[in-house]
CSV table of C-alpha atoms in Angstrom, one decimal:
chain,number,residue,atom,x,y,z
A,234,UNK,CA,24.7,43.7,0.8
A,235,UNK,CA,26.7,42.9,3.9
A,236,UNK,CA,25.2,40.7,6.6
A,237,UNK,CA,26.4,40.6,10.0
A,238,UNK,CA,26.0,36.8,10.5
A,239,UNK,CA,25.9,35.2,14.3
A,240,UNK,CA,26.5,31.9,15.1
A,241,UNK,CA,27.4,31.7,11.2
A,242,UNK,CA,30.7,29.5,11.9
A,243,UNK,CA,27.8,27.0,13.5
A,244,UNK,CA,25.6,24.4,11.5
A,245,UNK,CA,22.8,26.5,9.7
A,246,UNK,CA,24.4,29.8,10.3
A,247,UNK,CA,27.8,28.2,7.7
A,248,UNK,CA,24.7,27.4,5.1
A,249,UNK,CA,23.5,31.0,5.6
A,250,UNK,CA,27.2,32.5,5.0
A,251,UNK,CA,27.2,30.0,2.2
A,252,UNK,CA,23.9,31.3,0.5
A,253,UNK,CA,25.0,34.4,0.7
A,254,UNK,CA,28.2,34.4,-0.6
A,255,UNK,CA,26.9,32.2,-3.5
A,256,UNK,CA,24.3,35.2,-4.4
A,257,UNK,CA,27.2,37.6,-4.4
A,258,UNK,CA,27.0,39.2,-1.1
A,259,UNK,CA,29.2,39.8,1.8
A,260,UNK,CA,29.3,38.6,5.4
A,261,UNK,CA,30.9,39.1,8.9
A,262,UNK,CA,30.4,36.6,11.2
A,263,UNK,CA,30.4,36.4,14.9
A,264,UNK,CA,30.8,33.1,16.8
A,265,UNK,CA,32.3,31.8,20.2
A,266,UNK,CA,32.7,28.6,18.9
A,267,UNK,CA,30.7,26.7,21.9
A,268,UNK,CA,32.5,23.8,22.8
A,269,UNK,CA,28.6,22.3,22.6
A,270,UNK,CA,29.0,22.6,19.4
A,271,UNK,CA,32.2,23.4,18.1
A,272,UNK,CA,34.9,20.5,18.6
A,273,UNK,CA,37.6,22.7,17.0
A,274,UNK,CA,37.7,25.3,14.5
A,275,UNK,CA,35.6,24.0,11.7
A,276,UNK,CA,37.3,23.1,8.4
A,277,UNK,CA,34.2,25.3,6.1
A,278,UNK,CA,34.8,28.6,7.0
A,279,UNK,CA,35.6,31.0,4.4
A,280,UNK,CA,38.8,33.0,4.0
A,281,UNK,CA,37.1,35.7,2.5
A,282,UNK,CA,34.7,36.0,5.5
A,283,UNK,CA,36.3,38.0,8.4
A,284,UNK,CA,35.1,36.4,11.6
A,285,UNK,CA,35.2,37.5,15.6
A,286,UNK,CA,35.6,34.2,17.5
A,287,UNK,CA,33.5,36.1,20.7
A,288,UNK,CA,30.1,35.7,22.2
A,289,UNK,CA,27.6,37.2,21.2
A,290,UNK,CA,27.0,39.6,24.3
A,291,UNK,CA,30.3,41.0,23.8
A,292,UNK,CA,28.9,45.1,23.1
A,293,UNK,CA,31.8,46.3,22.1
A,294,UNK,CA,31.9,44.0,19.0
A,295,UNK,CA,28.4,44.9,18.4
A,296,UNK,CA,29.1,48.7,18.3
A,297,UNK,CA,32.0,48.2,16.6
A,298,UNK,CA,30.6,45.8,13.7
A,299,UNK,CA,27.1,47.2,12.7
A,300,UNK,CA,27.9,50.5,11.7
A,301,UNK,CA,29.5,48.8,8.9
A,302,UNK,CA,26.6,46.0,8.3
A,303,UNK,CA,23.4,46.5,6.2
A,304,UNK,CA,21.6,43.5,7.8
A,305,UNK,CA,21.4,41.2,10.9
A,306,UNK,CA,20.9,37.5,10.5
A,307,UNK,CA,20.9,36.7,13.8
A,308,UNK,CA,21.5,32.4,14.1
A,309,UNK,CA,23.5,32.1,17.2
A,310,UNK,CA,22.0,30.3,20.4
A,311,UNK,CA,21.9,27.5,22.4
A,312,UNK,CA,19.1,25.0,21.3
A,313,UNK,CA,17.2,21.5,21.8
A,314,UNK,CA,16.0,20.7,25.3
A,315,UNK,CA,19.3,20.1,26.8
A,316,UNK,CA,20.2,18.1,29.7
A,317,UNK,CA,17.7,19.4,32.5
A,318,UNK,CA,16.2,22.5,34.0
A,319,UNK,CA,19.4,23.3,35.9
A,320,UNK,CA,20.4,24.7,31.7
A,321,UNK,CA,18.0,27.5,32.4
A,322,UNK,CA,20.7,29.7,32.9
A,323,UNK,CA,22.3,29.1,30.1
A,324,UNK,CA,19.8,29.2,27.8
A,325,UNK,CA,18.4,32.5,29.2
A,326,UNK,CA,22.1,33.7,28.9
A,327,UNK,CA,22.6,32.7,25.4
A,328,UNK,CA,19.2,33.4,24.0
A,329,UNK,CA,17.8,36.3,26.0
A,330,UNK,CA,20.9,38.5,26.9
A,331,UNK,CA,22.3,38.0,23.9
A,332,UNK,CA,19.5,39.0,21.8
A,333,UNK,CA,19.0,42.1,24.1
A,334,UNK,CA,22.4,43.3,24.2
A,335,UNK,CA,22.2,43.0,19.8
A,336,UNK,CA,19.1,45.1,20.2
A,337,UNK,CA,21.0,47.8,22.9
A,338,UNK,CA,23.8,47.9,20.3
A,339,UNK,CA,21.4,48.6,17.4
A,340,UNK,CA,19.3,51.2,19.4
A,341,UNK,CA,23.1,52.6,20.7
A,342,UNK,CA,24.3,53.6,17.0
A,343,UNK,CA,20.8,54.3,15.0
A,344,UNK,CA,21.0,51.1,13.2
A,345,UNK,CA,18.2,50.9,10.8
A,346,UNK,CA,18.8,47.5,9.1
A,347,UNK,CA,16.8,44.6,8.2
A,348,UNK,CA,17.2,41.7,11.3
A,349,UNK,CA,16.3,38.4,10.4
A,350,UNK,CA,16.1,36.4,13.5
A,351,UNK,CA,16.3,32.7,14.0
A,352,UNK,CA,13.0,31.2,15.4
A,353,UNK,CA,11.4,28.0,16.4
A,354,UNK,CA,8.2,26.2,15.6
A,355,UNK,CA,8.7,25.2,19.5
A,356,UNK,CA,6.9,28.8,20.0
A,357,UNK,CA,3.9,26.6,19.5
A,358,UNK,CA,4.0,24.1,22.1
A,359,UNK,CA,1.8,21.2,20.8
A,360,UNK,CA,1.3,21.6,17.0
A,361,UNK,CA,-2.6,22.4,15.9
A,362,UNK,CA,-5.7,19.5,16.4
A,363,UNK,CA,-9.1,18.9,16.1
A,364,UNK,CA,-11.6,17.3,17.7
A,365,UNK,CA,-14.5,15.3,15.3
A,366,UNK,CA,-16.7,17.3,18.5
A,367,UNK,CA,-15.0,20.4,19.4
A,368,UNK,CA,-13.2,21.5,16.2
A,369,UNK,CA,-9.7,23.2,17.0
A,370,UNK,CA,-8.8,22.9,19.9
A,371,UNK,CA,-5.6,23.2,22.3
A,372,UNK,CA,-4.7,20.3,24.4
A,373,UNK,CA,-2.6,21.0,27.8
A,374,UNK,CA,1.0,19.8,28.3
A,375,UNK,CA,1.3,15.4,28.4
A,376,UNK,CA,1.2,14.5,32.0
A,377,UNK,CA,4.2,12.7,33.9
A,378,UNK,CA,1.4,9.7,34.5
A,379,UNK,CA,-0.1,9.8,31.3
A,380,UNK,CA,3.5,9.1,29.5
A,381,UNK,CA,4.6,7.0,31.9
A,382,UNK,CA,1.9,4.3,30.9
A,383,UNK,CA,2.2,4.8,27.7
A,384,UNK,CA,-0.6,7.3,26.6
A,385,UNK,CA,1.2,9.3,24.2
A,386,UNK,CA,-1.6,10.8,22.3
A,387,UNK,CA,-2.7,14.0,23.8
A,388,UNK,CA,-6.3,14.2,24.2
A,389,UNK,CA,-9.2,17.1,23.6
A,390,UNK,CA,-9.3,18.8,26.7
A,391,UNK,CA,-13.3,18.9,26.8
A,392,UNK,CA,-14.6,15.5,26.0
A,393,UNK,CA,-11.2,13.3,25.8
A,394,UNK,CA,-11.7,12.2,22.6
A,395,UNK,CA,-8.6,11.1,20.3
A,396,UNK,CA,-7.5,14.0,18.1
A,397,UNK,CA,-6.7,14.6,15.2
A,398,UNK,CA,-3.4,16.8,14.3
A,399,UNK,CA,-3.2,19.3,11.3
A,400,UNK,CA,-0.9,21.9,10.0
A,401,UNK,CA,-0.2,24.9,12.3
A,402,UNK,CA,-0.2,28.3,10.9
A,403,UNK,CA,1.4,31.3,11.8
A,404,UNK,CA,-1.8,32.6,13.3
A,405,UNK,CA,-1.4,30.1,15.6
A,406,UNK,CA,-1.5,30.3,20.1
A,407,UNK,CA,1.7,30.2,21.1
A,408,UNK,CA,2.4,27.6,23.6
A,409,UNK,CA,5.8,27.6,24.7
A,410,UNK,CA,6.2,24.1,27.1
A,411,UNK,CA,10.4,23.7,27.8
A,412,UNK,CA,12.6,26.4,29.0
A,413,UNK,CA,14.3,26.5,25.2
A,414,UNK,CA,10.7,27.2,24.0
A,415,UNK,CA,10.4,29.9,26.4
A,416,UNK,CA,13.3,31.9,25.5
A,417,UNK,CA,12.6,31.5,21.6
A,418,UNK,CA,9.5,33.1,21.7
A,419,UNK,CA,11.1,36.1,24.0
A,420,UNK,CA,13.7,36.4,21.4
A,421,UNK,CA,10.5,37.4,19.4
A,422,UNK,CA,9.1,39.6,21.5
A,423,UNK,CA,12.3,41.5,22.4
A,424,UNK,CA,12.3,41.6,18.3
A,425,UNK,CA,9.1,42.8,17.7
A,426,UNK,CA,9.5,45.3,20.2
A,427,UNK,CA,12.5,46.7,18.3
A,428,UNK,CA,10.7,46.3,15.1
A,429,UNK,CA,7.9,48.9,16.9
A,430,UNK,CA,9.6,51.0,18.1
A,431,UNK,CA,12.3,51.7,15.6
A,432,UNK,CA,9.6,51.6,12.4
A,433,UNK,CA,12.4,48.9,10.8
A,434,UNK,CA,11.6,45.1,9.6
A,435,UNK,CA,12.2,42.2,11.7
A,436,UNK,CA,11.6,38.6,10.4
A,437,UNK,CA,11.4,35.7,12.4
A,438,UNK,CA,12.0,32.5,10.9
A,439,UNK,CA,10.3,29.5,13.1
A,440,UNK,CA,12.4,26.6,11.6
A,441,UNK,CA,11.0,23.1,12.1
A,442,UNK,CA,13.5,20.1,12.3
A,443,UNK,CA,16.3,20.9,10.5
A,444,UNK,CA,18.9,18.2,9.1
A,445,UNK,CA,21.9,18.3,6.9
A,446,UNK,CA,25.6,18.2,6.1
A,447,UNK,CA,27.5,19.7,9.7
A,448,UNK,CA,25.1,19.0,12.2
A,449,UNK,CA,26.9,18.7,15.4
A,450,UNK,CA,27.4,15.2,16.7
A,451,UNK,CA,25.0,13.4,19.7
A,452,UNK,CA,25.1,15.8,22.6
A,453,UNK,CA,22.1,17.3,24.9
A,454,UNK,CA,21.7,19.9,22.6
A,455,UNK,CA,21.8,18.4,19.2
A,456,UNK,CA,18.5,17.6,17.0
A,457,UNK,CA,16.9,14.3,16.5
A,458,UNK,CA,18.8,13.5,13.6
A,459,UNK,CA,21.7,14.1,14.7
A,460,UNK,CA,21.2,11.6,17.7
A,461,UNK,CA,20.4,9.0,15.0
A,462,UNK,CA,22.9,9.5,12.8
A,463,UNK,CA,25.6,9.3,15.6
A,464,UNK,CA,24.3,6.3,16.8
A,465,UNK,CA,24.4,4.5,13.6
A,466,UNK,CA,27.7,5.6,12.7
A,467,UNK,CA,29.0,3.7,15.8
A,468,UNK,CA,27.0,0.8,15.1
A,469,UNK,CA,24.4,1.6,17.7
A,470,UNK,CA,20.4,1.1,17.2
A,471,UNK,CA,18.6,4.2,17.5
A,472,UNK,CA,16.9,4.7,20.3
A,473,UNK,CA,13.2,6.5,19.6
A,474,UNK,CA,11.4,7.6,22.6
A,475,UNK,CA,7.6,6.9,23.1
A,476,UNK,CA,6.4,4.6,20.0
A,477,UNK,CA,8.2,6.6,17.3
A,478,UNK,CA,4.9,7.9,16.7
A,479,UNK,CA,5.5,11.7,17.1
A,480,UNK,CA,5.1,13.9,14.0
A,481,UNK,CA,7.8,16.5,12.8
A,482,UNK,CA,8.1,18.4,9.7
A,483,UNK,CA,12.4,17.7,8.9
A,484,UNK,CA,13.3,20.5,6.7
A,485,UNK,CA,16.6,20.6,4.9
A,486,UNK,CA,19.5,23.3,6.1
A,487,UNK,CA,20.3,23.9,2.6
A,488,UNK,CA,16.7,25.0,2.4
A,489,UNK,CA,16.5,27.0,5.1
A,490,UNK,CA,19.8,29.2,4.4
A,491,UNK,CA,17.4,29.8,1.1
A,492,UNK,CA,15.2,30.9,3.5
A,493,UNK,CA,17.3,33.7,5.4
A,494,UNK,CA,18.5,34.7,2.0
A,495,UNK,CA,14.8,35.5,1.2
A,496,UNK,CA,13.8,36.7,4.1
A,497,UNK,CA,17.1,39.6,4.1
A,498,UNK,CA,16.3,40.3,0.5
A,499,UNK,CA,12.5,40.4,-0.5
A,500,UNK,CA,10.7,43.4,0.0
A,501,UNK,CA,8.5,43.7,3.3
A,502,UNK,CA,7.4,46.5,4.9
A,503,UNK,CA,8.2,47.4,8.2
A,504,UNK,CA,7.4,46.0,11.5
A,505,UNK,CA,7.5,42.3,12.6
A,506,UNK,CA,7.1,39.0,10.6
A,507,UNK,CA,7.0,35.6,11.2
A,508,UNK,CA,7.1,32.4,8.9
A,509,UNK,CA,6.9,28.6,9.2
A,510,UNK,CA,10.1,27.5,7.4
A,511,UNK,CA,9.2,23.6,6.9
A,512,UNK,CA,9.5,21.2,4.2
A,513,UNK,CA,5.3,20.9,4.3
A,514,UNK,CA,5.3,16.9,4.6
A,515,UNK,CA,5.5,15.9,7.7
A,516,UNK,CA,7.3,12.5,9.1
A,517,UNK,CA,7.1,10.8,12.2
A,518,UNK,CA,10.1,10.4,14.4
A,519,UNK,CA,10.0,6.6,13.3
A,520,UNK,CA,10.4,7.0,10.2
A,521,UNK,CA,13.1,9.5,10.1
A,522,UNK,CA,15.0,6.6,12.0
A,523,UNK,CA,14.4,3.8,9.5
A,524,UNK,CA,14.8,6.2,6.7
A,525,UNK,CA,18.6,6.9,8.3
A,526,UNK,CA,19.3,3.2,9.0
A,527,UNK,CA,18.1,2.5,5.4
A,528,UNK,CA,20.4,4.9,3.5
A,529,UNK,CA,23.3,3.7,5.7
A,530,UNK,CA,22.9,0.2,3.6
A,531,UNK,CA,22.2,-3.3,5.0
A,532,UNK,CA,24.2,-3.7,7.5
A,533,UNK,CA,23.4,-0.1,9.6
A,534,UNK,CA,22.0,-1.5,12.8
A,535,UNK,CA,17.9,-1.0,13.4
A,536,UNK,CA,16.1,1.1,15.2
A,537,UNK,CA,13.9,0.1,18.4
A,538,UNK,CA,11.0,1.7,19.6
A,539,UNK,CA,12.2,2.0,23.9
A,540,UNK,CA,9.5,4.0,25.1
A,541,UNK,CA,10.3,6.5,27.5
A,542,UNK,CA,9.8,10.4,26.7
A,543,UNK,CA,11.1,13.5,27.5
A,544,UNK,CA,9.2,15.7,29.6
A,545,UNK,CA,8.6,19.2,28.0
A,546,UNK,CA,8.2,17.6,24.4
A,547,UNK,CA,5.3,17.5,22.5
A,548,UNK,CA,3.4,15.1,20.7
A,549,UNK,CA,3.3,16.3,16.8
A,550,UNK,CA,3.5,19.8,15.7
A,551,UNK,CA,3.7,20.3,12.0
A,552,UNK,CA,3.3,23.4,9.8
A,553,UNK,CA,2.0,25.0,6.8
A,554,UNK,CA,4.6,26.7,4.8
A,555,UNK,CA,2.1,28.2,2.6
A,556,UNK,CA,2.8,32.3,3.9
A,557,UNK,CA,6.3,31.8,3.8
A,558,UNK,CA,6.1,30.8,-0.4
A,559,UNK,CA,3.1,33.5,-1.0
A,560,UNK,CA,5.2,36.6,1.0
A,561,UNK,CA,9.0,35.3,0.8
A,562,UNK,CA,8.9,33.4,-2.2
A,563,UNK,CA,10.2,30.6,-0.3
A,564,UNK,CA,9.4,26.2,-1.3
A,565,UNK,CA,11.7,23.6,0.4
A,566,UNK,CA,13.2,22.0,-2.9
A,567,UNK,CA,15.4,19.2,-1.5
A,568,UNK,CA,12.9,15.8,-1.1
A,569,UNK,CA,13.4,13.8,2.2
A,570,UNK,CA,14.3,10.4,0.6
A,571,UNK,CA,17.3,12.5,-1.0
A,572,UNK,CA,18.3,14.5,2.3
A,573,UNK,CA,18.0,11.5,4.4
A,574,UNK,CA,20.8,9.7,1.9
A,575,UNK,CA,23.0,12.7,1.8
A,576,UNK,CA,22.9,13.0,6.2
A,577,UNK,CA,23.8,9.1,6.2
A,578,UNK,CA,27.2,10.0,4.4
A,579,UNK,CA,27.5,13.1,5.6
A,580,UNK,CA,30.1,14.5,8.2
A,581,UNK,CA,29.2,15.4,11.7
A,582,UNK,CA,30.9,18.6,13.3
């Protein structure tokens, strides 16, 4: 098989190529090396991989490339929550228009191949909860007053008891709460409409936290490990937001590029599907700090609970992974003691 890869020069897009080449396929990649992410050409891309160093909206590329493609894995965006709403443009740029113009180029020259599409579990919004009252319920976004003195903990929305969160399925609302949420879940419905209308498969993937070996350094845009791992590699404390108390599922990106290579490969029939890719134990922000500062050896600085938040985050949202390992085959093998060792030696991009 040979897979079109975007954003496979990046951080799990590389894993993806990897994975695939490992399984003895073939792969093209397109990448515009965003200075976000990219400080210079990385030093992991294959020779054997023939990549296009252009943005993903660039339709000539696209017409030119998937005639000779079988598949789409389509990684490349902008992601995290960024620096402020003024990104909104960006993000819409990068996520929506580029999707679209993937899906004009597809409908332009009858491509008929399977598209596997990077999603988010931030299609959810707050994660699922119930009440010890009300059963499952959906609580509204955290308030600016509310976080400000400290009242992390969203509440149920009918009686204000405490709640109590639980994995979220599939099945799930979806809740988008931060401009990066919003577009994710468009990218799915652009997807899905494609997957309609052209009778072919579409699968998005919604990862939760990914970690692992190139992540790109601490920037707006980079993940939560990331931002911890920079900050102990110059001898800072990490900094966790709120009372570290927030719960994550940290999934490994060596796991998840087993996850696109399932999701291009099993059989499914067509039309759109989604999947949870998640480790299915969830952490809490805490700990993922002390487990970083811990496999950096005695002398890594601490972290320290500051407070603070960021508006448009959400409390915990964790998933169930069990549709992805009944319909794709798919279990997260590498343990989080283990991965958390490997991130605290590995390199940054």
């Amino acid at each position: 098989m040979h897979v079109l890869v975007t954003g496979g020069a990046g951080f799990i897009g590389s894993h993806v190529v990897d994975a695939l080449l490992a399984a003895g396929h073939t792969a093209v990649v397109v990448d515009n090396l965003d200075p976000a992410a990219h400080r210079s050409r990385p030093e992991y891309l294959h020779d054997r991989v023939e990549h296009r160093f252009v943005d993903v909206g660039d339709r000539e590329t696209w017409v030119e490339l998937l005639p000779r493609v079988d598949a789409v894995c389509h990684q490349a965006g902008k992601v995290g929550l960024g620096v402020d709403f003024a990104d909104i443009t960006a993000y819409v740029a990068s996520n929506d228009t580029g999707t679209a113009v993937a899906l004009w180029a597809m409908h332009h020259v009858g491509f008929r191949g399977r598209l596997v599409l990077a999603s988010s579990m931030v299609v959810y919004g707050e994660g699922r909860y119930q009440c010890s009252v009300h059963g499952d319920v959906r609580p509204g976004p955290r308030t600016e007053v509310d976080l400000e003195q400290g009242r992390y903990e969203p509440p149920c929305p009918q009686c204000r008891r405490d709640l109590a969160p639980v994995p979220v399925g599939e099945d799930a609302p979806l809740d988008p709460r931060n401009v990066y949420a919003a577009t994710k879940l468009h990218q799915e419905h652009l997807c899905a409409s494609w997957a309609r209308e052209h009778d072919t498969t579409v699968v998005a993937l919604r990862y939760h936290n990914v970690y692992g070996p190139r992540m790109p350094r601490d920037t707006p845009y980079a993940g939560v490990a990331s931002i911890f791992r920079s900050a102990i590699a110059g001898g800072r404390a990490p900094e966790v937001f709120e009372d570290g108390g927030q719960t994550r599922d940290f999934v490994h990106v060596r796991d998840v590029a087993r996850a696109n290579l399932a999701a291009l490969t099993v059989d499914l029939p067509p039309g759109f599907h989604a999947y949870n890719v998640a480790s299915g134990t969830p952490r809490s922000v805490g700990d993922l700090a002390r487990a970083l500062a811990d496999a950096a050896g005695p002398q890594a600085p601490r972290p320290e609970i500051v407070g603070g938040y960021r508006l448009g985050d959400v409390r915990h949202v964790f998933a169930s992974p069990e549709k992805a390992r009944v319909e794709l085959g798919f279990s997260a093998d590498v343990g989080f003691d283990d991965g958390m060792r490997e991130l605290a030696r590995a390199n940054l991009r």
